[in-house]
Amino acid sequence: MSLEIVILAAGQGTRMRSALPKVLHPVAGNSMLGHVIHSARKLDPQRIHVVIGHGAEVVRERLAADDLNFVLQDKQLGTGHAVAQALPFLTAENVLILYGDVPLIEVETLQRLLKKVSPEQLGLLTVTLADPTGYGRIVRDADGKVAAIVEHKDASDAEKAICEGNTGILAVPGARLADWLGRLSNNNVQGEYYLTDVIEMAVKDGLVVATEQPHDAMEVQGANDRKQLAELERHYQLREGRRLMALGVTLRDPARFDVRGEVSVGRDVLIDINVILEGRVIIEDDVVIGPNCVIKDSTLRKGVVIKANSHIEGAVLGEGSDAGPFARLRPGTVLEARAHVGNFVELKNAHLGEGAKAGHLTYLGDAEIGARTNIGAGTITCNYDGANKWKTVLGEDVFIGSNNSLVAPVDISDGATTAAGSTINQNVDKSQLAIARGRQRNVDGWKRPVKIKKD
Ligand code: UD1
Ligand code: CA
């Protein structure tokens, strides 16, 4: 059965008190609408139609993609009116309605719902709540069959006592939609064209309304204000934490762990508190990540150890390599197996060969460093002359003394040594020692200056 998806995202979201359209507010680093689109794509629809209104241009700009058809709803006259805007584009047998501000809906739940839709049947996602205030209520007949949805504001006291609420998520046979939407009226308390009125029409037309429920009510929770946004965020994070734990990760505290992207993990990974994983992060077996680390768009191979307070972005850390505490690995950093980066070390576009070490207080930018080479404390590459960036190339088994300035472009060959405190601006050949510093002179009988007395 062919499927198209309509995502309603035209509402204003006044309670966010924000210049940003509501559906662009982030949960776990992606906009709420972005999450819905991500889940929608997994259902493999023919096309996804996004109904936009408030902040339409920004939304379109931020999320533009080939498989998305943005439909403008000039005035927000109700959910039924919103779906009607997409009608001219709909051709599929089944149409699924989703909401741009309901980001945690699970693909599995939607798949269950889609199994219910047919030319003779609608699939309606409902949720049973202790306090369904604000929700449209599911009115069932004496046989328990769905008869209608009554909006909270239009409901009688008896209807308000119903605990089964409408999530708004609905799967309908596309062939019927135009007829039903065309017959909607706005003769109700809110003066809106309610999508929910389609239910009663369908029943009167002899169709069955079959219901499904999400496993978790948070899946259908929308965010109208920043408090609800924070609740969705925490819920998302706990869900992601549980997923990783199920795959063999120990999280020292799932409540202090955040994923803002897509993470893949191996087994026996240990993640300490306050770790943020962003973008695309790949973590292999036996990796240990210490507290307060941010890791973005990086790959950590088997057995990598990242110590506390490190910031790692766009880096690949080879098997058994380690970094931190307080390491900063910037884009283009590659550590080969067992390379070691210690505290207060910054690397950018730098390649450390197997077993190479930069233990303390060092900046290596645009650098190629051979296997087993040791970089002394306080060493920096002077890679920028104010106009251009230049490369520093060190061979294998090089020993760079402490507090060196390596003035790029410069090339230091295998086995060479540089003396502590050197400013190296000439190439060094294999196994040579380079000393480039003022000679020490000791002055006898040196008189220290004395403090001048002020009257
Ligand atoms: C709607 C349902 C209600 C359900 C509730 C669940 C209707 C009439 N009611 O009520 O049964 O229990 O959701 O949260 O459908 N939107 C547009 N254009 C519009 C109007 C709305 O794009 O003209 C979008 C909004 O941005 C929002 C969504 O549709 O994302 C729901 O609209 P809203 O007005 O919040 O509906 P509710 O009153 O919450
Ligand atoms: Ca709502």
JSON list of N, CA and C and ligand atoms in Angstrom, two decimals, residues 7-13 15 22-23 51-53 73 75-83 98-102 127 132 134-138 149-154 165-169 188 190 192-197 220-224, ligand 1:
[
{"chain": "A", "resi": 7, "resn": "ILE", "atom": "N", "xyz": [2.69, 16.29, 7.78]},
{"chain": "A", "resi": 7, "resn": "ILE", "atom": "CA", "xyz": [3.11, 16.74, 9.11]},
{"chain": "A", "resi": 7, "resn": "ILE", "atom": "C", "xyz": [2.59, 18.16, 9.33]},
{"chain": "A", "resi": 8, "resn": "LEU", "atom": "N", "xyz": [1.78, 18.34, 10.37]},
{"chain": "A", "resi": 8, "resn": "LEU", "atom": "CA", "xyz": [1.25, 19.67, 10.66]},
{"chain": "A", "resi": 8, "resn": "LEU", "atom": "C", "xyz": [2.27, 20.46, 11.49]},
{"chain": "A", "resi": 9, "resn": "ALA", "atom": "N", "xyz": [2.63, 21.61, 10.94]},
{"chain": "A", "resi": 9, "resn": "ALA", "atom": "CA", "xyz": [3.68, 22.39, 11.60]},
{"chain": "A", "resi": 9, "resn": "ALA", "atom": "C", "xyz": [3.49, 23.88, 11.38]},
{"chain": "A", "resi": 10, "resn": "ALA", "atom": "N", "xyz": [2.21, 24.29, 11.32]},
{"chain": "A", "resi": 10, "resn": "ALA", "atom": "CA", "xyz": [1.96, 25.69, 10.99]},
{"chain": "A", "resi": 10, "resn": "ALA", "atom": "C", "xyz": [1.70, 26.56, 12.22]},
{"chain": "A", "resi": 11, "resn": "GLY", "atom": "N", "xyz": [1.47, 25.92, 13.36]},
{"chain": "A", "resi": 11, "resn": "GLY", "atom": "CA", "xyz": [1.07, 26.67, 14.56]},
{"chain": "A", "resi": 11, "resn": "GLY", "atom": "C", "xyz": [2.16, 27.60, 15.07]},
{"chain": "A", "resi": 12, "resn": "GLN", "atom": "N", "xyz": [1.74, 28.56, 15.89]},
{"chain": "A", "resi": 12, "resn": "GLN", "atom": "CA", "xyz": [2.66, 29.61, 16.31]},
{"chain": "A", "resi": 12, "resn": "GLN", "atom": "C", "xyz": [3.53, 29.22, 17.53]},
{"chain": "A", "resi": 13, "resn": "GLY", "atom": "N", "xyz": [2.89, 28.59, 18.49]},
{"chain": "A", "resi": 13, "resn": "GLY", "atom": "CA", "xyz": [3.65, 28.26, 19.69]},
{"chain": "A", "resi": 13, "resn": "GLY", "atom": "C", "xyz": [3.95, 29.49, 20.53]},
{"chain": "A", "resi": 15, "resn": "ARG", "atom": "N", "xyz": [3.45, 30.19, 23.54]},
{"chain": "A", "resi": 15, "resn": "ARG", "atom": "CA", "xyz": [3.95, 29.97, 24.91]},
{"chain": "A", "resi": 15, "resn": "ARG", "atom": "C", "xyz": [5.46, 29.68, 24.96]},
{"chain": "A", "resi": 22, "resn": "LYS", "atom": "N", "xyz": [8.03, 27.38, 16.70]},
{"chain": "A", "resi": 22, "resn": "LYS", "atom": "CA", "xyz": [8.00, 26.32, 17.72]},
{"chain": "A", "resi": 22, "resn": "LYS", "atom": "C", "xyz": [8.65, 25.01, 17.24]},
{"chain": "A", "resi": 23, "resn": "VAL", "atom": "N", "xyz": [8.31, 24.58, 16.03]},
{"chain": "A", "resi": 23, "resn": "VAL", "atom": "CA", "xyz": [8.78, 23.27, 15.58]},
{"chain": "A", "resi": 23, "resn": "VAL", "atom": "C", "xyz": [10.28, 23.21, 15.34]},
{"chain": "A", "resi": 51, "resn": "VAL", "atom": "N", "xyz": [3.06, 20.95, 6.43]},
{"chain": "A", "resi": 51, "resn": "VAL", "atom": "CA", "xyz": [2.20, 22.14, 6.39]},
{"chain": "A", "resi": 51, "resn": "VAL", "atom": "C", "xyz": [2.82, 23.19, 7.31]},
{"chain": "A", "resi": 52, "resn": "ILE", "atom": "N", "xyz": [3.22, 24.31, 6.71]},
{"chain": "A", "resi": 52, "resn": "ILE", "atom": "CA", "xyz": [3.90, 25.35, 7.48]},
{"chain": "A", "resi": 52, "resn": "ILE", "atom": "C", "xyz": [3.10, 26.65, 7.42]},
{"chain": "A", "resi": 53, "resn": "GLY", "atom": "N", "xyz": [3.30, 27.50, 8.41]},
{"chain": "A", "resi": 53, "resn": "GLY", "atom": "CA", "xyz": [2.57, 28.77, 8.46]},
{"chain": "A", "resi": 53, "resn": "GLY", "atom": "C", "xyz": [3.42, 29.80, 9.19]},
{"chain": "A", "resi": 73, "resn": "GLN", "atom": "N", "xyz": [0.12, 27.08, 4.83]},
{"chain": "A", "resi": 73, "resn": "GLN", "atom": "CA", "xyz": [-1.22, 27.34, 5.37]},
{"chain": "A", "resi": 73, "resn": "GLN", "atom": "C", "xyz": [-1.18, 28.79, 5.88]},
{"chain": "A", "resi": 75, "resn": "LYS", "atom": "N", "xyz": [-3.44, 31.02, 6.97]},
{"chain": "A", "resi": 75, "resn": "LYS", "atom": "CA", "xyz": [-4.08, 31.29, 8.27]},
{"chain": "A", "resi": 75, "resn": "LYS", "atom": "C", "xyz": [-4.35, 29.95, 8.94]},
{"chain": "A", "resi": 76, "resn": "GLN", "atom": "N", "xyz": [-4.09, 29.90, 10.26]},
{"chain": "A", "resi": 76, "resn": "GLN", "atom": "CA", "xyz": [-4.27, 28.64, 10.97]},
{"chain": "A", "resi": 76, "resn": "GLN", "atom": "C", "xyz": [-5.73, 28.50, 11.41]},
{"chain": "A", "resi": 77, "resn": "LEU", "atom": "N", "xyz": [-6.51, 27.91, 10.51]},
{"chain": "A", "resi": 77, "resn": "LEU", "atom": "CA", "xyz": [-7.96, 27.81, 10.74]},
{"chain": "A", "resi": 77, "resn": "LEU", "atom": "C", "xyz": [-8.36, 26.46, 11.34]},
{"chain": "A", "resi": 78, "resn": "GLY", "atom": "N", "xyz": [-7.36, 25.69, 11.77]},
{"chain": "A", "resi": 78, "resn": "GLY", "atom": "CA", "xyz": [-7.68, 24.40, 12.41]},
{"chain": "A", "resi": 78, "resn": "GLY", "atom": "C", "xyz": [-6.94, 23.25, 11.74]},
{"chain": "A", "resi": 79, "resn": "THR", "atom": "N", "xyz": [-6.89, 22.12, 12.48]},
{"chain": "A", "resi": 79, "resn": "THR", "atom": "CA", "xyz": [-6.12, 20.97, 11.99]},
{"chain": "A", "resi": 79, "resn": "THR", "atom": "C", "xyz": [-6.71, 20.38, 10.70]},
{"chain": "A", "resi": 80, "resn": "GLY", "atom": "N", "xyz": [-8.04, 20.44, 10.58]},
{"chain": "A", "resi": 80, "resn": "GLY", "atom": "CA", "xyz": [-8.69, 19.93, 9.36]},
{"chain": "A", "resi": 80, "resn": "GLY", "atom": "C", "xyz": [-8.34, 20.80, 8.17]},
{"chain": "A", "resi": 81, "resn": "HIS", "atom": "N", "xyz": [-8.35, 22.11, 8.39]},
{"chain": "A", "resi": 81, "resn": "HIS", "atom": "CA", "xyz": [-7.97, 23.07, 7.35]},
{"chain": "A", "resi": 81, "resn": "HIS", "atom": "C", "xyz": [-6.51, 22.87, 6.95]},
{"chain": "A", "resi": 82, "resn": "ALA", "atom": "N", "xyz": [-5.67, 22.57, 7.95]},
{"chain": "A", "resi": 82, "resn": "ALA", "atom": "CA", "xyz": [-4.23, 22.36, 7.69]},
{"chain": "A", "resi": 82, "resn": "ALA", "atom": "C", "xyz": [-4.03, 21.17, 6.75]},
{"chain": "A", "resi": 83, "resn": "VAL", "atom": "N", "xyz": [-4.68, 20.06, 7.05]},
{"chain": "A", "resi": 83, "resn": "VAL", "atom": "CA", "xyz": [-4.52, 18.86, 6.19]},
{"chain": "A", "resi": 83, "resn": "VAL", "atom": "C", "xyz": [-5.08, 19.16, 4.80]},
{"chain": "A", "resi": 98, "resn": "LEU", "atom": "N", "xyz": [0.92, 13.43, 11.04]},
{"chain": "A", "resi": 98, "resn": "LEU", "atom": "CA", "xyz": [1.80, 13.58, 12.20]},
{"chain": "A", "resi": 98, "resn": "LEU", "atom": "C", "xyz": [1.89, 15.06, 12.57]},
{"chain": "A", "resi": 99, "resn": "TYR", "atom": "N", "xyz": [2.59, 15.37, 13.67]},
{"chain": "A", "resi": 99, "resn": "TYR", "atom": "CA", "xyz": [2.65, 16.74, 14.19]},
{"chain": "A", "resi": 99, "resn": "TYR", "atom": "C", "xyz": [4.10, 17.16, 14.43]},
{"chain": "A", "resi": 100, "resn": "GLY", "atom": "N", "xyz": [4.42, 18.33, 13.94]},
{"chain": "A", "resi": 100, "resn": "GLY", "atom": "CA", "xyz": [5.80, 18.83, 14.05]},
{"chain": "A", "resi": 100, "resn": "GLY", "atom": "C", "xyz": [6.26, 19.12, 15.46]},
{"chain": "A", "resi": 101, "resn": "ASP", "atom": "N", "xyz": [5.32, 19.20, 16.40]},
{"chain": "A", "resi": 101, "resn": "ASP", "atom": "CA", "xyz": [5.71, 19.46, 17.79]},
{"chain": "A", "resi": 101, "resn": "ASP", "atom": "C", "xyz": [5.50, 18.24, 18.67]},
{"chain": "A", "resi": 102, "resn": "VAL", "atom": "N", "xyz": [5.42, 17.07, 18.05]},
{"chain": "A", "resi": 102, "resn": "VAL", "atom": "CA", "xyz": [5.31, 15.81, 18.80]},
{"chain": "A", "resi": 102, "resn": "VAL", "atom": "C", "xyz": [6.48, 14.93, 18.35]},
{"chain": "A", "resi": 127, "resn": "VAL", "atom": "N", "xyz": [-4.60, 7.67, 23.48]},
{"chain": "A", "resi": 127, "resn": "VAL", "atom": "CA", "xyz": [-3.78, 7.48, 24.68]},
{"chain": "A", "resi": 127, "resn": "VAL", "atom": "C", "xyz": [-4.69, 7.62, 25.89]},
{"chain": "A", "resi": 132, "resn": "PRO", "atom": "N", "xyz": [-6.79, 13.74, 31.22]},
{"chain": "A", "resi": 132, "resn": "PRO", "atom": "CA", "xyz": [-6.80, 14.02, 29.78]},
{"chain": "A", "resi": 132, "resn": "PRO", "atom": "C", "xyz": [-7.21, 15.46, 29.44]},
{"chain": "A", "resi": 134, "resn": "GLY", "atom": "N", "xyz": [-7.68, 18.92, 28.06]},
{"chain": "A", "resi": 134, "resn": "GLY", "atom": "CA", "xyz": [-7.14, 19.54, 26.85]},
{"chain": "A", "resi": 134, "resn": "GLY", "atom": "C", "xyz": [-7.23, 18.63, 25.63]},
{"chain": "A", "resi": 135, "resn": "TYR", "atom": "N", "xyz": [-7.27, 17.33, 25.85]},
{"chain": "A", "resi": 135, "resn": "TYR", "atom": "CA", "xyz": [-7.32, 16.39, 24.73]},
{"chain": "A", "resi": 135, "resn": "TYR", "atom": "C", "xyz": [-8.74, 16.23, 24.20]},
{"chain": "A", "resi": 136, "resn": "GLY", "atom": "N", "xyz": [-8.84, 15.96, 22.91]},
{"chain": "A", "resi": 136, "resn": "GLY", "atom": "CA", "xyz": [-10.11, 15.51, 22.35]},
{"chain": "A", "resi": 136, "resn": "GLY", "atom": "C", "xyz": [-10.41, 14.14, 22.94]},
{"chain": "A", "resi": 137, "resn": "ARG", "atom": "N", "xyz": [-11.70, 13.89, 23.26]},
{"chain": "A", "resi": 137, "resn": "ARG", "atom": "CA", "xyz": [-12.05, 12.60, 23.90]},
{"chain": "A", "resi": 137, "resn": "ARG", "atom": "C", "xyz": [-12.61, 11.63, 22.86]},
{"chain": "A", "resi": 138, "resn": "ILE", "atom": "N", "xyz": [-12.24, 10.36, 23.06]},
{"chain": "A", "resi": 138, "resn": "ILE", "atom": "CA", "xyz": [-12.70, 9.30, 22.17]},
{"chain": "A", "resi": 138, "resn": "ILE", "atom": "C", "xyz": [-14.06, 8.81, 22.67]},
{"chain": "A", "resi": 149, "resn": "ILE", "atom": "N", "xyz": [-14.90, 11.93, 17.92]},
{"chain": "A", "resi": 149, "resn": "ILE", "atom": "CA", "xyz": [-13.99, 12.61, 18.85]},
{"chain": "A", "resi": 149, "resn": "ILE", "atom": "C", "xyz": [-14.64, 13.94, 19.20]},
{"chain": "A", "resi": 150, "resn": "VAL", "atom": "N", "xyz": [-14.69, 14.23, 20.49]},
{"chain": "A", "resi": 150, "resn": "VAL", "atom": "CA", "xyz": [-15.22, 15.52, 20.93]},
{"chain": "A", "resi": 150, "resn": "VAL", "atom": "C", "xyz": [-14.08, 16.31, 21.55]},
{"chain": "A", "resi": 151, "resn": "GLU", "atom": "N", "xyz": [-13.85, 17.51, 21.06]},
{"chain": "A", "resi": 151, "resn": "GLU", "atom": "CA", "xyz": [-12.78, 18.34, 21.60]},
{"chain": "A", "resi": 151, "resn": "GLU", "atom": "C", "xyz": [-13.09, 18.72, 23.05]},
{"chain": "A", "resi": 152, "resn": "HIS", "atom": "N", "xyz": [-12.05, 18.86, 23.86]},
{"chain": "A", "resi": 152, "resn": "HIS", "atom": "CA", "xyz": [-12.22, 19.19, 25.28]},
{"chain": "A", "resi": 152, "resn": "HIS", "atom": "C", "xyz": [-13.16, 20.38, 25.46]},
{"chain": "A", "resi": 153, "resn": "LYS", "atom": "N", "xyz": [-12.92, 21.43, 24.67]},
{"chain": "A", "resi": 153, "resn": "LYS", "atom": "CA", "xyz": [-13.71, 22.66, 24.84]},
{"chain": "A", "resi": 153, "resn": "LYS", "atom": "C", "xyz": [-15.17, 22.50, 24.43]},
{"chain": "A", "resi": 154, "resn": "ASP", "atom": "N", "xyz": [-15.45, 21.47, 23.61]},
{"chain": "A", "resi": 154, "resn": "ASP", "atom": "CA", "xyz": [-16.83, 21.24, 23.17]},
{"chain": "A", "resi": 154, "resn": "ASP", "atom": "C", "xyz": [-17.50, 20.13, 23.98]},
{"chain": "A", "resi": 165, "resn": "GLY", "atom": "N", "xyz": [-7.86, 9.73, 25.28]},
{"chain": "A", "resi": 165, "resn": "GLY", "atom": "CA", "xyz": [-7.70, 10.97, 24.54]},
{"chain": "A", "resi": 165, "resn": "GLY", "atom": "C", "xyz": [-7.19, 10.74, 23.13]},
{"chain": "A", "resi": 166, "resn": "ASN", "atom": "N", "xyz": [-7.44, 11.73, 22.28]},
{"chain": "A", "resi": 166, "resn": "ASN", "atom": "CA", "xyz": [-6.97, 11.69, 20.90]},
{"chain": "A", "resi": 166, "resn": "ASN", "atom": "C", "xyz": [-5.54, 12.23, 20.85]},
{"chain": "A", "resi": 167, "resn": "THR", "atom": "N", "xyz": [-4.62, 11.45, 20.27]},
{"chain": "A", "resi": 167, "resn": "THR", "atom": "CA", "xyz": [-3.25, 11.95, 20.11]},
{"chain": "A", "resi": 167, "resn": "THR", "atom": "C", "xyz": [-3.15, 12.87, 18.91]},
{"chain": "A", "resi": 168, "resn": "GLY", "atom": "N", "xyz": [-4.15, 12.78, 18.01]},
{"chain": "A", "resi": 168, "resn": "GLY", "atom": "CA", "xyz": [-4.11, 13.55, 16.77]},
{"chain": "A", "resi": 168, "resn": "GLY", "atom": "C", "xyz": [-3.51, 12.76, 15.63]},
{"chain": "A", "resi": 169, "resn": "ILE", "atom": "N", "xyz": [-2.74, 11.73, 15.97]},
{"chain": "A", "resi": 169, "resn": "ILE", "atom": "CA", "xyz": [-2.07, 10.92, 14.93]},
{"chain": "A", "resi": 169, "resn": "ILE", "atom": "C", "xyz": [-3.07, 9.93, 14.36]},
{"chain": "A", "resi": 188, "resn": "ASN", "atom": "N", "xyz": [-18.12, 25.33, 15.92]},
{"chain": "A", "resi": 188, "resn": "ASN", "atom": "CA", "xyz": [-17.78, 24.76, 17.22]},
{"chain": "A", "resi": 188, "resn": "ASN", "atom": "C", "xyz": [-17.25, 25.88, 18.11]},
{"chain": "A", "resi": 190, "resn": "GLN", "atom": "N", "xyz": [-14.39, 26.72, 19.20]},
{"chain": "A", "resi": 190, "resn": "GLN", "atom": "CA", "xyz": [-13.16, 27.41, 18.80]},
{"chain": "A", "resi": 190, "resn": "GLN", "atom": "C", "xyz": [-13.24, 28.05, 17.41]},
{"chain": "A", "resi": 192, "resn": "GLU", "atom": "N", "xyz": [-12.99, 26.52, 14.62]},
{"chain": "A", "resi": 192, "resn": "GLU", "atom": "CA", "xyz": [-11.92, 25.94, 13.79]},
{"chain": "A", "resi": 192, "resn": "GLU", "atom": "C", "xyz": [-12.45, 24.77, 12.98]},
{"chain": "A", "resi": 193, "resn": "TYR", "atom": "N", "xyz": [-11.75, 24.48, 11.89]},
{"chain": "A", "resi": 193, "resn": "TYR", "atom": "CA", "xyz": [-12.06, 23.27, 11.13]},
{"chain": "A", "resi": 193, "resn": "TYR", "atom": "C", "xyz": [-11.27, 22.12, 11.75]},
{"chain": "A", "resi": 194, "resn": "TYR", "atom": "N", "xyz": [-11.99, 21.28, 12.50]},
{"chain": "A", "resi": 194, "resn": "TYR", "atom": "CA", "xyz": [-11.36, 20.20, 13.25]},
{"chain": "A", "resi": 194, "resn": "TYR", "atom": "C", "xyz": [-11.12, 18.97, 12.37]},
{"chain": "A", "resi": 195, "resn": "LEU", "atom": "N", "xyz": [-9.88, 18.52, 12.34]},
{"chain": "A", "resi": 195, "resn": "LEU", "atom": "CA", "xyz": [-9.59, 17.25, 11.68]},
{"chain": "A", "resi": 195, "resn": "LEU", "atom": "C", "xyz": [-10.35, 16.11, 12.36]},
{"chain": "A", "resi": 196, "resn": "THR", "atom": "N", "xyz": [-10.55, 16.26, 13.65]},
{"chain": "A", "resi": 196, "resn": "THR", "atom": "CA", "xyz": [-11.18, 15.20, 14.45]},
{"chain": "A", "resi": 196, "resn": "THR", "atom": "C", "xyz": [-12.62, 14.90, 14.02]},
{"chain": "A", "resi": 197, "resn": "ASP", "atom": "N", "xyz": [-13.27, 15.86, 13.36]},
{"chain": "A", "resi": 197, "resn": "ASP", "atom": "CA", "xyz": [-14.65, 15.63, 12.91]},
{"chain": "A", "resi": 197, "resn": "ASP", "atom": "C", "xyz": [-14.72, 14.57, 11.80]},
{"chain": "A", "resi": 220, "resn": "VAL", "atom": "N", "xyz": [3.62, 10.65, 22.48]},
{"chain": "A", "resi": 220, "resn": "VAL", "atom": "CA", "xyz": [2.61, 11.49, 21.83]},
{"chain": "A", "resi": 220, "resn": "VAL", "atom": "C", "xyz": [2.48, 12.84, 22.53]},
{"chain": "A", "resi": 221, "resn": "GLN", "atom": "N", "xyz": [3.44, 13.12, 23.40]},
{"chain": "A", "resi": 221, "resn": "GLN", "atom": "CA", "xyz": [3.44, 14.38, 24.13]},
{"chain": "A", "resi": 221, "resn": "GLN", "atom": "C", "xyz": [3.99, 15.50, 23.23]},
{"chain": "A", "resi": 222, "resn": "GLY", "atom": "N", "xyz": [3.26, 16.58, 23.13]},
{"chain": "A", "resi": 222, "resn": "GLY", "atom": "CA", "xyz": [3.74, 17.73, 22.38]},
{"chain": "A", "resi": 222, "resn": "GLY", "atom": "C", "xyz": [4.45, 18.70, 23.30]},
{"chain": "A", "resi": 223, "resn": "ALA", "atom": "N", "xyz": [5.15, 19.66, 22.72]},
{"chain": "A", "resi": 223, "resn": "ALA", "atom": "CA", "xyz": [5.80, 20.68, 23.54]},
{"chain": "A", "resi": 223, "resn": "ALA", "atom": "C", "xyz": [5.19, 22.03, 23.19]},
{"chain": "A", "resi": 224, "resn": "ASN", "atom": "N", "xyz": [4.51, 22.62, 24.14]},
{"chain": "A", "resi": 224, "resn": "ASN", "atom": "CA", "xyz": [3.93, 23.94, 23.92]},
{"chain": "A", "resi": 224, "resn": "ASN", "atom": "C", "xyz": [4.73, 25.05, 24.60]},
{"chain": "B", "resi": 1, "resn": "UD1", "atom": "C1", "xyz": [-5.54, 18.58, 18.75]},
{"chain": "B", "resi": 1, "resn": "UD1", "atom": "C2", "xyz": [-6.74, 17.69, 18.51]},
{"chain": "B", "resi": 1, "resn": "UD1", "atom": "C3", "xyz": [-7.13, 17.02, 19.82]},
{"chain": "B", "resi": 1, "resn": "UD1", "atom": "C4", "xyz": [-5.97, 16.25, 20.40]},
{"chain": "B", "resi": 1, "resn": "UD1", "atom": "C5", "xyz": [-4.77, 17.17, 20.54]},
{"chain": "B", "resi": 1, "resn": "UD1", "atom": "C6", "xyz": [-3.56, 16.37, 20.94]},
{"chain": "B", "resi": 1, "resn": "UD1", "atom": "C7", "xyz": [-8.02, 18.76, 16.72]},
{"chain": "B", "resi": 1, "resn": "UD1", "atom": "C8", "xyz": [-9.19, 19.59, 16.39]},
{"chain": "B", "resi": 1, "resn": "UD1", "atom": "N1", "xyz": [-7.82, 18.49, 18.01]},
{"chain": "B", "resi": 1, "resn": "UD1", "atom": "O1", "xyz": [-5.98, 19.59, 19.62]},
{"chain": "B", "resi": 1, "resn": "UD1", "atom": "O2", "xyz": [-8.23, 16.15, 19.61]},
{"chain": "B", "resi": 1, "resn": "UD1", "atom": "O3", "xyz": [-6.32, 15.68, 21.63]},
{"chain": "B", "resi": 1, "resn": "UD1", "atom": "O4", "xyz": [-4.48, 17.83, 19.29]},
{"chain": "B", "resi": 1, "resn": "UD1", "atom": "O5", "xyz": [-2.51, 17.27, 21.24]},
{"chain": "B", "resi": 1, "resn": "UD1", "atom": "O6", "xyz": [-7.31, 18.32, 15.82]},
{"chain": "B", "resi": 1, "resn": "UD1", "atom": "N2", "xyz": [-1.95, 23.15, 13.40]},
{"chain": "B", "resi": 1, "resn": "UD1", "atom": "C9", "xyz": [-1.69, 23.65, 12.16]},
{"chain": "B", "resi": 1, "resn": "UD1", "atom": "N3", "xyz": [-2.62, 24.45, 11.58]},
{"chain": "B", "resi": 1, "resn": "UD1", "atom": "C10", "xyz": [-3.76, 24.80, 12.20]},
{"chain": "B", "resi": 1, "resn": "UD1", "atom": "C11", "xyz": [-4.00, 24.29, 13.48]},
{"chain": "B", "resi": 1, "resn": "UD1", "atom": "C12", "xyz": [-3.09, 23.46, 14.06]},
{"chain": "B", "resi": 1, "resn": "UD1", "atom": "O7", "xyz": [-0.65, 23.37, 11.57]},
{"chain": "B", "resi": 1, "resn": "UD1", "atom": "O8", "xyz": [-4.52, 25.54, 11.59]},
{"chain": "B", "resi": 1, "resn": "UD1", "atom": "C13", "xyz": [-0.95, 22.27, 14.04]},
{"chain": "B", "resi": 1, "resn": "UD1", "atom": "C14", "xyz": [-0.36, 22.94, 15.27]},
{"chain": "B", "resi": 1, "resn": "UD1", "atom": "O9", "xyz": [0.84, 23.61, 14.94]},
{"chain": "B", "resi": 1, "resn": "UD1", "atom": "C15", "xyz": [-0.10, 21.78, 16.20]},
{"chain": "B", "resi": 1, "resn": "UD1", "atom": "C16", "xyz": [-1.14, 20.75, 15.79]},
{"chain": "B", "resi": 1, "resn": "UD1", "atom": "O10", "xyz": [-1.59, 21.13, 14.51]},
{"chain": "B", "resi": 1, "resn": "UD1", "atom": "O11", "xyz": [1.15, 21.21, 15.98]},
{"chain": "B", "resi": 1, "resn": "UD1", "atom": "C17", "xyz": [-2.28, 20.64, 16.79]},
{"chain": "B", "resi": 1, "resn": "UD1", "atom": "O12", "xyz": [-2.96, 21.87, 16.82]},
{"chain": "B", "resi": 1, "resn": "UD1", "atom": "P1", "xyz": [-3.58, 22.44, 18.14]},
{"chain": "B", "resi": 1, "resn": "UD1", "atom": "O13", "xyz": [-4.33, 23.65, 17.80]},
{"chain": "B", "resi": 1, "resn": "UD1", "atom": "O14", "xyz": [-2.55, 22.52, 19.19]},
{"chain": "B", "resi": 1, "resn": "UD1", "atom": "O15", "xyz": [-4.64, 21.30, 18.50]},
{"chain": "B", "resi": 1, "resn": "UD1", "atom": "P2", "xyz": [-5.16, 20.94, 19.92]},
{"chain": "B", "resi": 1, "resn": "UD1", "atom": "O16", "xyz": [-6.12, 21.99, 20.33]},
{"chain": "B", "resi": 1, "resn": "UD1", "atom": "O17", "xyz": [-4.05, 20.62, 20.83]}
]
